[in-house]
PDB file of C-alpha atoms in Angstrom:
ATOM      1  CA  UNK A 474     -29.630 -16.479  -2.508  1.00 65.00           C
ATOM      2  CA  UNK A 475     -27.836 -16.447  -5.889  1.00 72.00           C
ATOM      3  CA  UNK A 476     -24.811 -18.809  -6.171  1.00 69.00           C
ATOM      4  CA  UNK A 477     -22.688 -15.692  -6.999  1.00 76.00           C
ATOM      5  CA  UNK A 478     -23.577 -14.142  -3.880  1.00 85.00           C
ATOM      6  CA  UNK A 479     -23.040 -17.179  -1.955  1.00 90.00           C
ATOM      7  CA  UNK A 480     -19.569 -17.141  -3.125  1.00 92.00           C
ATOM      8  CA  UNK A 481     -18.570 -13.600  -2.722  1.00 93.00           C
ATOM      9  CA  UNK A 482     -19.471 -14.109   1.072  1.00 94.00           C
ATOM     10  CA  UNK A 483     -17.660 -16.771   1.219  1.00 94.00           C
ATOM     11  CA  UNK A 484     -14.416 -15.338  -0.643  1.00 96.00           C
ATOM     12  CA  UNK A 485     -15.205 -12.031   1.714  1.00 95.00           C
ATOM     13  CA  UNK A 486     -14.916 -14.342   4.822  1.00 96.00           C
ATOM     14  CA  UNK A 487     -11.590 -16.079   3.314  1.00 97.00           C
ATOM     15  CA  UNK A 488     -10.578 -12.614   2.999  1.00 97.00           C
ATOM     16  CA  UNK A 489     -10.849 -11.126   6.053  1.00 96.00           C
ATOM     17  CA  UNK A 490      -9.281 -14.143   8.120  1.00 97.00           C
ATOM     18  CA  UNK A 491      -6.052 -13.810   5.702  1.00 97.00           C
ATOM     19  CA  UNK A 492      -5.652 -10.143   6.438  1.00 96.00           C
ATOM     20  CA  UNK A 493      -6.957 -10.613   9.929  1.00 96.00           C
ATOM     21  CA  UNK A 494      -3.988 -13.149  10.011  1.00 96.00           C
ATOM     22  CA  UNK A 495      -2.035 -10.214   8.900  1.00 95.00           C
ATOM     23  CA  UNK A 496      -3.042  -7.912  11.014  1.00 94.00           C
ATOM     24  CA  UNK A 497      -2.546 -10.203  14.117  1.00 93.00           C
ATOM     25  CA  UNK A 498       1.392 -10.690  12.681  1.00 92.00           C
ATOM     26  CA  UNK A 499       2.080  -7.399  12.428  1.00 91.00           C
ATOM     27  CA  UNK A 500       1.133  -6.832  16.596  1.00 88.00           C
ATOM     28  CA  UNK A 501       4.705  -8.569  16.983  1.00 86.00           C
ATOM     29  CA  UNK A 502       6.298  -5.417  15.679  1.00 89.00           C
ATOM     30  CA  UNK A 503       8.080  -2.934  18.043  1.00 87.00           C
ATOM     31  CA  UNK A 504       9.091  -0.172  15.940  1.00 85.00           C
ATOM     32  CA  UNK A 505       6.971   0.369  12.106  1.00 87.00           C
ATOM     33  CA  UNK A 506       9.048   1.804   9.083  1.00 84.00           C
ATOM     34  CA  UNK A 507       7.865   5.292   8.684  1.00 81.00           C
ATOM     35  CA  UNK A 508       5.936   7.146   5.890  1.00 80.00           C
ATOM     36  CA  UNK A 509       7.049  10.405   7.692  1.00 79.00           C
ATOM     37  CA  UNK A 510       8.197  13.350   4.826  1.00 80.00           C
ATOM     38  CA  UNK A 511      10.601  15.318   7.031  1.00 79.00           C
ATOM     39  CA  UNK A 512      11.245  18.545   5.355  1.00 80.00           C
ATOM     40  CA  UNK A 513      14.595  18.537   6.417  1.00 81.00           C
ATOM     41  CA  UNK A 514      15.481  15.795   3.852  1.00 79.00           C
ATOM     42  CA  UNK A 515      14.841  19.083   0.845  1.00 79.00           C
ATOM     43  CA  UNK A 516      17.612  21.087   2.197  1.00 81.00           C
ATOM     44  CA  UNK A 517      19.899  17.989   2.421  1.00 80.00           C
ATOM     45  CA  UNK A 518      19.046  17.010  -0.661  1.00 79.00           C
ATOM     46  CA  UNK A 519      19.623  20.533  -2.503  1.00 76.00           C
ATOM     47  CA  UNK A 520      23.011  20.751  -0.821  1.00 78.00           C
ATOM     48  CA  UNK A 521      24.223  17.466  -2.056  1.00 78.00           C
ATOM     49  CA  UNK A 522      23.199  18.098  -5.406  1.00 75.00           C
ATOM     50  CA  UNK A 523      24.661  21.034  -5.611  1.00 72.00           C
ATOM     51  CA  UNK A 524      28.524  19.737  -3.950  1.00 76.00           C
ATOM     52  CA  UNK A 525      27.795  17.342  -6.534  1.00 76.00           C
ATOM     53  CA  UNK A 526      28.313  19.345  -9.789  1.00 72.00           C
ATOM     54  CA  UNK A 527      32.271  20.148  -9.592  1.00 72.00           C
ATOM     55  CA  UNK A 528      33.642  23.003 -11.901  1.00 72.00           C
ATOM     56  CA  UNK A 529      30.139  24.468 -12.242  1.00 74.00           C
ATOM     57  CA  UNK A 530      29.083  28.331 -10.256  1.00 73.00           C
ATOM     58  CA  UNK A 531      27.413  27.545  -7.485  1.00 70.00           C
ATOM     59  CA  UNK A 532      24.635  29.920  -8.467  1.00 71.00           C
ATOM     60  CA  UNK A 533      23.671  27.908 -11.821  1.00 72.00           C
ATOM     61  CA  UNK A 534      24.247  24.916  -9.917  1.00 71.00           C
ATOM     62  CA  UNK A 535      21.705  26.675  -7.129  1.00 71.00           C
ATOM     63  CA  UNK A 536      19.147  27.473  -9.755  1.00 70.00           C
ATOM     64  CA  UNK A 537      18.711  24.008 -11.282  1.00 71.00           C
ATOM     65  CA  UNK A 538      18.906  22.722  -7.479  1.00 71.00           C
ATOM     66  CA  UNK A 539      16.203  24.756  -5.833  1.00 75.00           C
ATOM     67  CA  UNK A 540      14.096  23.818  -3.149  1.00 77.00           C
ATOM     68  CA  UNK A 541      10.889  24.071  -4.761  1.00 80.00           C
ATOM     69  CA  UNK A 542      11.786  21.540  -7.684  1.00 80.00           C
ATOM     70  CA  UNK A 543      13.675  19.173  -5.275  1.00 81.00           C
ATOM     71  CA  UNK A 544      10.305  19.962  -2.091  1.00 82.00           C
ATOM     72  CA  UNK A 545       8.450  18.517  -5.207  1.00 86.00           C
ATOM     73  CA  UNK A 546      10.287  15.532  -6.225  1.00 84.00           C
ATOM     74  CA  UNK A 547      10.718  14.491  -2.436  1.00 83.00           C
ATOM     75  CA  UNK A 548       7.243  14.979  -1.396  1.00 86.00           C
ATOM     76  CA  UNK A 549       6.217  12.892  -4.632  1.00 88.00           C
ATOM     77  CA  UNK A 550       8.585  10.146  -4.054  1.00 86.00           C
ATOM     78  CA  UNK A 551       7.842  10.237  -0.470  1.00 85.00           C
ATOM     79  CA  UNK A 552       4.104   9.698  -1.227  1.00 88.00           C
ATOM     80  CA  UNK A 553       4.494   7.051  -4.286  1.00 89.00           C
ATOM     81  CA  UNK A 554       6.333   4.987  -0.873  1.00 85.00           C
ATOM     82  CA  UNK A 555       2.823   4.088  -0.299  1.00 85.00           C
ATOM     83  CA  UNK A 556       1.712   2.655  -3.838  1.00 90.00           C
ATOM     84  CA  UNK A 557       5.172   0.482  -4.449  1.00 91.00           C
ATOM     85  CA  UNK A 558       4.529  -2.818  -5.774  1.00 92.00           C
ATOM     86  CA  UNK A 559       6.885  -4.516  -3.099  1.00 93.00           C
ATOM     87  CA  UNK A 560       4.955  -2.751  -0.269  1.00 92.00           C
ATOM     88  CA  UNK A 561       0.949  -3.636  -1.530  1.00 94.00           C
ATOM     89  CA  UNK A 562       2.268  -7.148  -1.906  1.00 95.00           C
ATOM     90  CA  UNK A 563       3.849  -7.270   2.142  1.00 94.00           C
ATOM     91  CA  UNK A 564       0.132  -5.947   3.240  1.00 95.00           C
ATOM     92  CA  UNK A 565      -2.072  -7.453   0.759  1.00 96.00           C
ATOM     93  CA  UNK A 566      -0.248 -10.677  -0.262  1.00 95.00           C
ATOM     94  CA  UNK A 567      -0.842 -12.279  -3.659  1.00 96.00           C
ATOM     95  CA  UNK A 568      -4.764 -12.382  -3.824  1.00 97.00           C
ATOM     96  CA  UNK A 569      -4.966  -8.859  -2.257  1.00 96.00           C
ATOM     97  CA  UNK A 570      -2.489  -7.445  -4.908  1.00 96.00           C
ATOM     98  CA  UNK A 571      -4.337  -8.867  -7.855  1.00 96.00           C
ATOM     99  CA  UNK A 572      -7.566  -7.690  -6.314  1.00 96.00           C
ATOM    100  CA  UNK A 573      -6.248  -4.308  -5.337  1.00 95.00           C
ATOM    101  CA  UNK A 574      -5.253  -3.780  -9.182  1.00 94.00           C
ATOM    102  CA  UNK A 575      -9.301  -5.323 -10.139  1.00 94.00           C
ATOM    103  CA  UNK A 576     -10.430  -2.193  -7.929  1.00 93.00           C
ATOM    104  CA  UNK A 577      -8.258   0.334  -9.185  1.00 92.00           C
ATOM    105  CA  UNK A 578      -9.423  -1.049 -12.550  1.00 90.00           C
ATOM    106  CA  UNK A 579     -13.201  -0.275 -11.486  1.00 85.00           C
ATOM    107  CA  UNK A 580     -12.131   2.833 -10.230  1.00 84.00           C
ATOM    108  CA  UNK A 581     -12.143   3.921 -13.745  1.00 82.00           C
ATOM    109  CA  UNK A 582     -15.603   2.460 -14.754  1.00 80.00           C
ATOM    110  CA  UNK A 583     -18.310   4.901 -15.689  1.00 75.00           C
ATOM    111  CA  UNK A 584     -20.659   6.165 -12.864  1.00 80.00           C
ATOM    112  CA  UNK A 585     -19.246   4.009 -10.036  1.00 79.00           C
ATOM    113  CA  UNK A 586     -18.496   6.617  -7.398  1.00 87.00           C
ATOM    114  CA  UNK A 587     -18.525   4.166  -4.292  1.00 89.00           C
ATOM    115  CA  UNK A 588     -14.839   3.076  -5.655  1.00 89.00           C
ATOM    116  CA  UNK A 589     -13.881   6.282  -6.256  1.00 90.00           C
ATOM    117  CA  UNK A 590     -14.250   8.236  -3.428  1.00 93.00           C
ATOM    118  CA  UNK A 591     -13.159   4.757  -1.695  1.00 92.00           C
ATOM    119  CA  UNK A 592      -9.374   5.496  -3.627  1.00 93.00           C
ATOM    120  CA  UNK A 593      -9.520   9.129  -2.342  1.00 93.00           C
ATOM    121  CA  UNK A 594      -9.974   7.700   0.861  1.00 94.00           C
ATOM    122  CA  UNK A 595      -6.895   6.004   0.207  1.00 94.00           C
ATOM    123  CA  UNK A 596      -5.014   9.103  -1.534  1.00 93.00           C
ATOM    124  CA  UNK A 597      -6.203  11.035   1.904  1.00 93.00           C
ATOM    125  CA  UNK A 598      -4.568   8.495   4.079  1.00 92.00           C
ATOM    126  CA  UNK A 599      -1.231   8.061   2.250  1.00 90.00           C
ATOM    127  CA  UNK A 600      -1.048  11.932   3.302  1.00 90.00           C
ATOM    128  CA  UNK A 601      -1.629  11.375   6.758  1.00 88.00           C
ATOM    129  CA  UNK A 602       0.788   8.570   7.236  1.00 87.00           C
ATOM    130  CA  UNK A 603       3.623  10.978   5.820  1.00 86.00           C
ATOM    131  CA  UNK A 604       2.473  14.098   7.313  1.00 84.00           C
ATOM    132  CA  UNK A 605       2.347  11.538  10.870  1.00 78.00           C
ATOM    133  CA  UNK A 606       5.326  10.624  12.931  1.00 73.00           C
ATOM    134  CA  UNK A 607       2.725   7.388  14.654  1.00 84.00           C
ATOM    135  CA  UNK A 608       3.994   5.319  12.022  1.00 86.00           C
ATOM    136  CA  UNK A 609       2.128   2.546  13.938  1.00 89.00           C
ATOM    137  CA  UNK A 610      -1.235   4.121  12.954  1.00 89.00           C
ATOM    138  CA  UNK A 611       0.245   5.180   9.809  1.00 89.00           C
ATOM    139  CA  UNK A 612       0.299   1.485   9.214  1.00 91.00           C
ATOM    140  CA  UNK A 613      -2.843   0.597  10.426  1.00 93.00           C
ATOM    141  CA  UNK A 614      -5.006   3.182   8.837  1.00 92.00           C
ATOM    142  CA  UNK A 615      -3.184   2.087   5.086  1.00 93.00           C
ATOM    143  CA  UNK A 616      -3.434  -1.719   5.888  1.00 94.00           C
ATOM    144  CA  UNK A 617      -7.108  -1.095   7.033  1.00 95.00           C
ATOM    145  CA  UNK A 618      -8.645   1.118   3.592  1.00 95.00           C
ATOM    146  CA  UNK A 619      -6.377  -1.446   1.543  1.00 96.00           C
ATOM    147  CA  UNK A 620      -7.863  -4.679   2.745  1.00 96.00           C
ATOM    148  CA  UNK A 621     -11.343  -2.545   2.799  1.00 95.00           C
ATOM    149  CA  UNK A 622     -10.493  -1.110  -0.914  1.00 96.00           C
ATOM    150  CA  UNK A 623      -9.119  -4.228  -2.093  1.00 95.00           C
ATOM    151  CA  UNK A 624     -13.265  -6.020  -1.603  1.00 95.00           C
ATOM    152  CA  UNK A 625     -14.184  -3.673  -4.922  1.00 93.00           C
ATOM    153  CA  UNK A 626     -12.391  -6.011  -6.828  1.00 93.00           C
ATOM    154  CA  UNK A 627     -14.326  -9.446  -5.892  1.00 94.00           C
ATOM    155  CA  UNK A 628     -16.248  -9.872  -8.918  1.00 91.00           C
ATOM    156  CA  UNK A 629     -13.467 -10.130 -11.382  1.00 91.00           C
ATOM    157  CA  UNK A 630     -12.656 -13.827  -9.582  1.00 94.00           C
ATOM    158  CA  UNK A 631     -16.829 -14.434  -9.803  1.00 92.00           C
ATOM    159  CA  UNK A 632     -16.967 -14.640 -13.403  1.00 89.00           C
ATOM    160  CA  UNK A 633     -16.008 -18.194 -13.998  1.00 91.00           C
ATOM    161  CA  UNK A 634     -15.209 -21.447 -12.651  1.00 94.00           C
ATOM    162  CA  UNK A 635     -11.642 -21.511 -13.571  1.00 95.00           C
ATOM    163  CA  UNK A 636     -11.503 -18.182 -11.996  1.00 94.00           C
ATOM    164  CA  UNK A 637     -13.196 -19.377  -8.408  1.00 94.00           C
ATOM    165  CA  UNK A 638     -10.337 -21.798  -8.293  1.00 95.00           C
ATOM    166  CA  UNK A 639      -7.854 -19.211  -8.785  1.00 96.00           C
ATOM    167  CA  UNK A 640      -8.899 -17.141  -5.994  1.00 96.00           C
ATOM    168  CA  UNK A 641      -8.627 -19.982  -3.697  1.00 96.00           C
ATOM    169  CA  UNK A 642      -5.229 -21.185  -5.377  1.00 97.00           C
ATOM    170  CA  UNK A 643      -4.455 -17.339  -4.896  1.00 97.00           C
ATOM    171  CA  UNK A 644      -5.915 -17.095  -1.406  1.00 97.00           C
ATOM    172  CA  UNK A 645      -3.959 -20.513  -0.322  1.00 97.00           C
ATOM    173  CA  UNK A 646      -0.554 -18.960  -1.877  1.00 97.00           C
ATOM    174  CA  UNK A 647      -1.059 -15.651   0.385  1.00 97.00           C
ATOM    175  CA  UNK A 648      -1.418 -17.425   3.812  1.00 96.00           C
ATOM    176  CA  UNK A 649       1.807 -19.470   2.925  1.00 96.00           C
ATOM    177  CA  UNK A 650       3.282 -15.876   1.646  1.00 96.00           C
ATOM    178  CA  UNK A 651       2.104 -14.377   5.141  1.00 95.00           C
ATOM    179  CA  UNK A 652       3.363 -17.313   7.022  1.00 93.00           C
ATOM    180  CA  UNK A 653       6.568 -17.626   5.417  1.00 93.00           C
ATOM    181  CA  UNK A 654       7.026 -13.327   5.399  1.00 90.00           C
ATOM    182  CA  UNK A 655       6.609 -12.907   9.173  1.00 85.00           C
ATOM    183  CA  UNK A 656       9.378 -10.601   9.539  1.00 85.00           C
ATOM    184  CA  UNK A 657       7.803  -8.106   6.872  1.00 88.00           C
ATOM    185  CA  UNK A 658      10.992  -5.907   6.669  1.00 86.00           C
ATOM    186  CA  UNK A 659       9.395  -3.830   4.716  1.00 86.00           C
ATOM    187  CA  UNK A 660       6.691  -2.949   7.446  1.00 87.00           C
ATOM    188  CA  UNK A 661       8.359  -3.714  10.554  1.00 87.00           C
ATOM    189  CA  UNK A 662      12.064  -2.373  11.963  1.00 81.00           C
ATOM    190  CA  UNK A 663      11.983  -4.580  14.535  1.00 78.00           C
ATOM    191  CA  UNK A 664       9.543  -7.758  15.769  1.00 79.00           C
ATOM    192  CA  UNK A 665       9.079  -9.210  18.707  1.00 73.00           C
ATOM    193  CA  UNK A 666       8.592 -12.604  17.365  1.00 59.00           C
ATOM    194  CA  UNK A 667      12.774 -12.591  16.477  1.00 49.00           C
TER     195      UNK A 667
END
């Protein structure tokens, strides 16, 4: 066995007992923060922007305030919720982010269509969890084709020494991240563990 390949199992094994470790914190949680797009939130949000414009019609102020623009811009934002920065970094932790970023990178790569249908996957599930009121299995289902998604980008910490001993640095600073974030607010309403 190559000495590469002896390290990528052994950075896949770190791997899955941090987000294992994740996983197992986030079984503490009563009540998940939901991905749910309620339609609802269109007309509320056309009728606020509307009372908002003072000494304007109400019919221009209706036509720049329509429910198709604003259906767009709150389904859009709704489904970016699942990409934000501050979210990856609550599943994935450090060395998940930075390796989540290495796969999106790969993504990109000429005639690699393993990754690419593995970030549809991902693009597929982000619907579900906002089209889903389970946000429990919302959660899961993201957290799970993350972690899974997040593997692509291994070999971009097997290139060099100096970048072996970053991964572990990287993998050390995410267990004290996950240890330290056991609340994950972001995730989780309300724990169990409080």
């Amino acid at each position: 066995m190559k000495p590469s390949n002896k390290f990528r199992i052994f950075f896949i094994i770190i791997l899955v007992v941090l987000f294992g470790f994740r996983i197992w914190q986030t079984t503490g949680c009563k009540q998940f923060s939901s991905f749910y797009f309620n339609p609802l939130s269109i007309k509320v949000s056309v009728e606020s922007n509307v009372n908002t414009d003072f000494g304007m019609d109400r019919n221009i102020s209706r036509f720049f305030h329509n429910k198709a623009t604003v259906g767009i811009f709150e389904f859009s934002k709704n489904f970016a919720s699942a990409f934000q920065p501050k979210l990856l970094m609550v599943i994935l932790g450090p060395v998940g982010l930075i390796l989540a970023t290495a796969a999106f990178l790969k993504v990109f790569e000429k005639r690699r269509y393993l990754p690419k249908f593995h970030f549809a996957v991902i693009l597929t599930t982000s619907l579900i969890a906002i089209s889903t009121l389970n946000s429990k299995i919302s959660f899961f289902l993201l957290a799970i084709f993350w972690y899974s998604f997040s593997l692509w980008g291994i070999d971009f910490f097997l290139k060099t020494k100096l970048a072996k001993i970053v991964f572990v640095l990287l993998a050390f600073l995410s267990l004290c991240y996950f240890i330290f974030d056991w609340q994950m607010k972001l995730i989780c309403d309300e724990i169990f563990f409080n």
